[in-house]
PDB file of C-alpha atoms in Angstrom:
ATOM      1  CA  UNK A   6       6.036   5.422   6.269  1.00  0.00           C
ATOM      2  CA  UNK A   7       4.395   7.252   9.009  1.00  0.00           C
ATOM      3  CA  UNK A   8       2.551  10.137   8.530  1.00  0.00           C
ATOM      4  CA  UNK A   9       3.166  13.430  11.395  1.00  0.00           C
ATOM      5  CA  UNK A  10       1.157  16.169   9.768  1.00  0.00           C
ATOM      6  CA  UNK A  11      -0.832  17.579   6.499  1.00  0.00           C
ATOM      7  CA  UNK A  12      -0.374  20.971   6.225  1.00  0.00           C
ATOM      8  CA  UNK A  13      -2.297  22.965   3.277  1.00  0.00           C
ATOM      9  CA  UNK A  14      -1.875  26.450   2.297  1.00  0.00           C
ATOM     10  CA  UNK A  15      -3.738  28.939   0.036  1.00  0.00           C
ATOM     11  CA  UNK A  16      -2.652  30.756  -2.845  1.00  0.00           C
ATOM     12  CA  UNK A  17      -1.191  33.753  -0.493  1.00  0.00           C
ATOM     13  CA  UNK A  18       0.894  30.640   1.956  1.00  0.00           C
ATOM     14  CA  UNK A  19      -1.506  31.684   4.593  1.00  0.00           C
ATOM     15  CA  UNK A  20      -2.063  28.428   6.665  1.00  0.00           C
ATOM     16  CA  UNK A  21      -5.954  26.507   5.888  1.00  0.00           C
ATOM     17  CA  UNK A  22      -5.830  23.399   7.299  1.00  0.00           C
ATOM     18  CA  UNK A  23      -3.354  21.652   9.603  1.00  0.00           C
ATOM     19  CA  UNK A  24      -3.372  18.269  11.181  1.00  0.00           C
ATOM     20  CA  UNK A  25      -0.555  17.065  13.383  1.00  0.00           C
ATOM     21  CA  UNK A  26      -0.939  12.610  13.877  1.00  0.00           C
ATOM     22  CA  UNK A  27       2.132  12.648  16.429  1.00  0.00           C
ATOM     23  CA  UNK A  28       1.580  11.403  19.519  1.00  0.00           C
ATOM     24  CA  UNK A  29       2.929  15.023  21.411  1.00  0.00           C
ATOM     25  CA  UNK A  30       1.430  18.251  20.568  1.00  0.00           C
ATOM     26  CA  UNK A  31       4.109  19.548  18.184  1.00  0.00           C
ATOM     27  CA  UNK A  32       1.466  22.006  15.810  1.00  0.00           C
ATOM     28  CA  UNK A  33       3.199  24.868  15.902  1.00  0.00           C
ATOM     29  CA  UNK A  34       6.659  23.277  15.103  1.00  0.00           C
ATOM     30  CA  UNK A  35       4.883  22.310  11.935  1.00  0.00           C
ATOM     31  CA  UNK A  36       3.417  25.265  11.647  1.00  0.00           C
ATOM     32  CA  UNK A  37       6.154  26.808  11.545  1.00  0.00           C
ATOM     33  CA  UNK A  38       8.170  24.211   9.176  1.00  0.00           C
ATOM     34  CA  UNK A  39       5.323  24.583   6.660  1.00  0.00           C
ATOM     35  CA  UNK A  40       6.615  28.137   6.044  1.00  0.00           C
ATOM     36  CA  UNK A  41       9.536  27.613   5.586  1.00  0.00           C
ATOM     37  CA  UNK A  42       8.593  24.893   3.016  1.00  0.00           C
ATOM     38  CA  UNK A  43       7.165  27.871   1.208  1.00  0.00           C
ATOM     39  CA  UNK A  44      10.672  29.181  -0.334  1.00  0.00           C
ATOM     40  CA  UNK A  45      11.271  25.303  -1.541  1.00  0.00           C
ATOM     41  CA  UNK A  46       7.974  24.462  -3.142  1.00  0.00           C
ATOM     42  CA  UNK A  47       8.501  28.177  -5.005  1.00  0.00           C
ATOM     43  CA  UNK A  48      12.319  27.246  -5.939  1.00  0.00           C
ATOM     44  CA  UNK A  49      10.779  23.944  -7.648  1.00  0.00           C
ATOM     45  CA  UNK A  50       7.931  25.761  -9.010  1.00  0.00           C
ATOM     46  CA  UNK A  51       9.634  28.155 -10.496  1.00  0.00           C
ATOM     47  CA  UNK A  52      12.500  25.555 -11.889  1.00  0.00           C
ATOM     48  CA  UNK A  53      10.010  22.923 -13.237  1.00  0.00           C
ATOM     49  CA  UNK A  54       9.808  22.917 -17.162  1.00  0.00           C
ATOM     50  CA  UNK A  55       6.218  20.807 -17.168  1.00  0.00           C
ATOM     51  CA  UNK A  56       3.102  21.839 -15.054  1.00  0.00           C
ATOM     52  CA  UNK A  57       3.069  18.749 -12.645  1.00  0.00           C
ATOM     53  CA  UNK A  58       1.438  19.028  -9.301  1.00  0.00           C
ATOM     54  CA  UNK A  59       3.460  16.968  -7.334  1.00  0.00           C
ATOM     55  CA  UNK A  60       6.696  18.717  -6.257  1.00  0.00           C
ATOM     56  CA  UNK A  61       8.388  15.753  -4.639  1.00  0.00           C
ATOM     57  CA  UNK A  62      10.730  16.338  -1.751  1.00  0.00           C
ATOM     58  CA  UNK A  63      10.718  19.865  -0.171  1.00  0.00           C
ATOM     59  CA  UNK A  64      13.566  19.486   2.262  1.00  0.00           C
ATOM     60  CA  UNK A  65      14.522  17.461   5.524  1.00  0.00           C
ATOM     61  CA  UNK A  66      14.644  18.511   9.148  1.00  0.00           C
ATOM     62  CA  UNK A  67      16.323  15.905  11.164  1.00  0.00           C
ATOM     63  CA  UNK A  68      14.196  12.621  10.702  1.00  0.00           C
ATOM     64  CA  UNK A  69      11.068  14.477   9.526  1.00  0.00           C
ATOM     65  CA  UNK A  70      10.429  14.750   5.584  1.00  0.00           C
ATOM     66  CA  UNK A  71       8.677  16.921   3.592  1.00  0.00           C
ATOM     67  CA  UNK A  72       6.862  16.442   0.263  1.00  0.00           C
ATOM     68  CA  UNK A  73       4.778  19.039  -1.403  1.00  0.00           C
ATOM     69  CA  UNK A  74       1.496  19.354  -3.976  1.00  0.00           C
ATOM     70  CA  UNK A  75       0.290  22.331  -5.632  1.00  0.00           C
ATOM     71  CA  UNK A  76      -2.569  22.650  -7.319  1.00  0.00           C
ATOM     72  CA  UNK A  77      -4.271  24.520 -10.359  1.00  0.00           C
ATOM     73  CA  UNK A  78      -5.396  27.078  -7.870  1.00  0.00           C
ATOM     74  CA  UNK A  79      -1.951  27.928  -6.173  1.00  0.00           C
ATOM     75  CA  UNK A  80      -2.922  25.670  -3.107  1.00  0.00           C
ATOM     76  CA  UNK A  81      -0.034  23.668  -1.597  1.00  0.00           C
ATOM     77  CA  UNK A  82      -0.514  20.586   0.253  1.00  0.00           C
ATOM     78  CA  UNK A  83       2.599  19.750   2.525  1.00  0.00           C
ATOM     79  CA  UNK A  84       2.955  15.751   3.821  1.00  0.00           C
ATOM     80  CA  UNK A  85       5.621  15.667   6.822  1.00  0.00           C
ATOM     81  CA  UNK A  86       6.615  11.851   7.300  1.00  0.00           C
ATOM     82  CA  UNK A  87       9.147   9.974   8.880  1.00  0.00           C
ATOM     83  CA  UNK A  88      10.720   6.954   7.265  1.00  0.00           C
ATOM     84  CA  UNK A  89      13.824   4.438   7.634  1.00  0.00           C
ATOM     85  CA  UNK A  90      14.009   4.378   3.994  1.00  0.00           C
ATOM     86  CA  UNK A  91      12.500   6.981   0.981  1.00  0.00           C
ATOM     87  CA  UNK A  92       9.362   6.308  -0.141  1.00  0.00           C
ATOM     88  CA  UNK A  93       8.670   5.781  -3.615  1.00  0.00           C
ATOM     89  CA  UNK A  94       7.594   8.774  -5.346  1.00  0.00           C
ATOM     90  CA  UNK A  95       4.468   7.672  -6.975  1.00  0.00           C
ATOM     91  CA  UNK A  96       3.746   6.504  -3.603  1.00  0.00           C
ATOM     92  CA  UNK A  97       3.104   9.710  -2.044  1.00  0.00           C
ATOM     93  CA  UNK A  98       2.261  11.091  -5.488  1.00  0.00           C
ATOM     94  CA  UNK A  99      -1.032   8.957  -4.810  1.00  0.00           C
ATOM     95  CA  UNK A 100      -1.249   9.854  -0.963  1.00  0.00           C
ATOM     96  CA  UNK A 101      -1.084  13.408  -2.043  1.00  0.00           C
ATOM     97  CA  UNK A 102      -3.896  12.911  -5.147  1.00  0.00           C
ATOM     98  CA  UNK A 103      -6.149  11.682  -2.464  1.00  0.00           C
ATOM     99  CA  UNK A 104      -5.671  14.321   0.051  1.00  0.00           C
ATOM    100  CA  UNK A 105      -6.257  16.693  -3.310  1.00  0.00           C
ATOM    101  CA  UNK A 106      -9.622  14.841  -4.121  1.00  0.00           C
ATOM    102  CA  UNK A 107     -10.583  15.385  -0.197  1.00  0.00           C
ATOM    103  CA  UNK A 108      -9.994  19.125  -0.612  1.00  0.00           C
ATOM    104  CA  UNK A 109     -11.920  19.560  -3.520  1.00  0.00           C
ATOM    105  CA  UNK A 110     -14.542  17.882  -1.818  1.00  0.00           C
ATOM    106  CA  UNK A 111     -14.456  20.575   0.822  1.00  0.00           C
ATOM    107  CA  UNK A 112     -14.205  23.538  -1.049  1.00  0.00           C
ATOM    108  CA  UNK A 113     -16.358  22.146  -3.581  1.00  0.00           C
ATOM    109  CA  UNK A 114     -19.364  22.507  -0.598  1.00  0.00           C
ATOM    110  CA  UNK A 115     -21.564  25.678  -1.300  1.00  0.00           C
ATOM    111  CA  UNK A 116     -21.263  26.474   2.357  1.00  0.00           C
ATOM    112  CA  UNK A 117     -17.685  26.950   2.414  1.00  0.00           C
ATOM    113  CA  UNK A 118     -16.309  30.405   2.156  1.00  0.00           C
ATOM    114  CA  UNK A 119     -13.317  29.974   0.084  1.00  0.00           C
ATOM    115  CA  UNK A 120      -9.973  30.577   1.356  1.00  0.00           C
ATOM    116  CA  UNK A 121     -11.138  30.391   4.593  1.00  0.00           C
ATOM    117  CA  UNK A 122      -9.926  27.821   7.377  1.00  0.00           C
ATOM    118  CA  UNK A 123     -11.346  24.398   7.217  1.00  0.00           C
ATOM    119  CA  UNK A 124     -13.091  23.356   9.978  1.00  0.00           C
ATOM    120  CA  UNK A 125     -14.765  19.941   8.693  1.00  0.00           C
ATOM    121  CA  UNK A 126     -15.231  17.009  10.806  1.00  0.00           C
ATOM    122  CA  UNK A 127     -15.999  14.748   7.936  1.00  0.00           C
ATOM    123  CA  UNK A 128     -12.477  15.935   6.251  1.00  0.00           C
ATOM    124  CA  UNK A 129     -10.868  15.575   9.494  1.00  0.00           C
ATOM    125  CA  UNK A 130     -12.268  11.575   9.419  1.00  0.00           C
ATOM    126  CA  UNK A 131     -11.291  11.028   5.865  1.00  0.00           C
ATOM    127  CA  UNK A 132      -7.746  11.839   6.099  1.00  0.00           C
ATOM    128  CA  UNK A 133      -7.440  10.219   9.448  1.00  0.00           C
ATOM    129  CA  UNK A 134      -8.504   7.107   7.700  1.00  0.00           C
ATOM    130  CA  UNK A 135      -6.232   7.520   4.917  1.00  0.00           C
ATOM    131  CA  UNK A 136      -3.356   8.126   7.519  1.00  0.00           C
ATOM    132  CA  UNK A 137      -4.232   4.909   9.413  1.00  0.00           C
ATOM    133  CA  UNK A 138      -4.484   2.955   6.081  1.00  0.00           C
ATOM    134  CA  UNK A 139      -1.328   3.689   5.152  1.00  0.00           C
ATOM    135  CA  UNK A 140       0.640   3.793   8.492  1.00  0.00           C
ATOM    136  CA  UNK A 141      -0.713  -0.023   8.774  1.00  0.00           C
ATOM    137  CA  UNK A 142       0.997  -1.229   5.596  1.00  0.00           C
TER     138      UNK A 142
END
């Protein structure tokens, strides 16, 4: 599995955080994908009959896959990946857990003015390392 981008979103879909791992400059193309994830993770939300966080997957564009999280607060948290084969769901049920725990970390931080964008190096390093961890399976 290779991770291309984390994308999360507040309550209101407005964009807080989004980091591209491709090798081109492609941000706005998943800028602009993570919106449009927005009608799928609400189509799943709104069909679901238990409160889980983990929406599995939001929808495909060409090789590029989309998985979503939302949390307690309304927050999604969109993983774009490209695979030759699906990943197992608990898989990036995990991946997506620890990107959660991350957040909370962030917005957890007195200093932070919540929704705003986050601009944290040491989040920046943690999910980079996460990325690389699991890109090197």
């Amino acid at each position: 599995m290779k991770i291309k981008c984390i994308a999360i979103l507040d309550s209101q879909d407005c964009p807080i955080y989004l980091k591209t791992f491709d090798e081109k400059d492609e941000e706005m193309r998943y800028h602009y994908i993570a919106y449009t994830c927005c009608d799928s993770i609400e189509e799943k939300v709104r069909d679901q009959t238990s409160r889980e966080m983990y929406l599995g997957l939001l929808q495909n564009v060409g090789a590029l896959s989309m998985y979503g999280y939302m949390t307690n607060t309304m927050t999604k948290i969109i993983l774009f990946v490209v695979t030759k084969t699906p990943p197992k769901s608990y898989e990036v049920n995990e991946i997506m857990k620890r990107i959660h725990s991350e957040y909370i970390n962030v917005v957890s931080n007195p200093f932070y003015e919540f929704p705003t964008k986050i601009e944290n190096e040491q989040f920046d390093k943690k999910l980079l390392f996460l990325v690389q961890n699991i890109q090197n399976q």
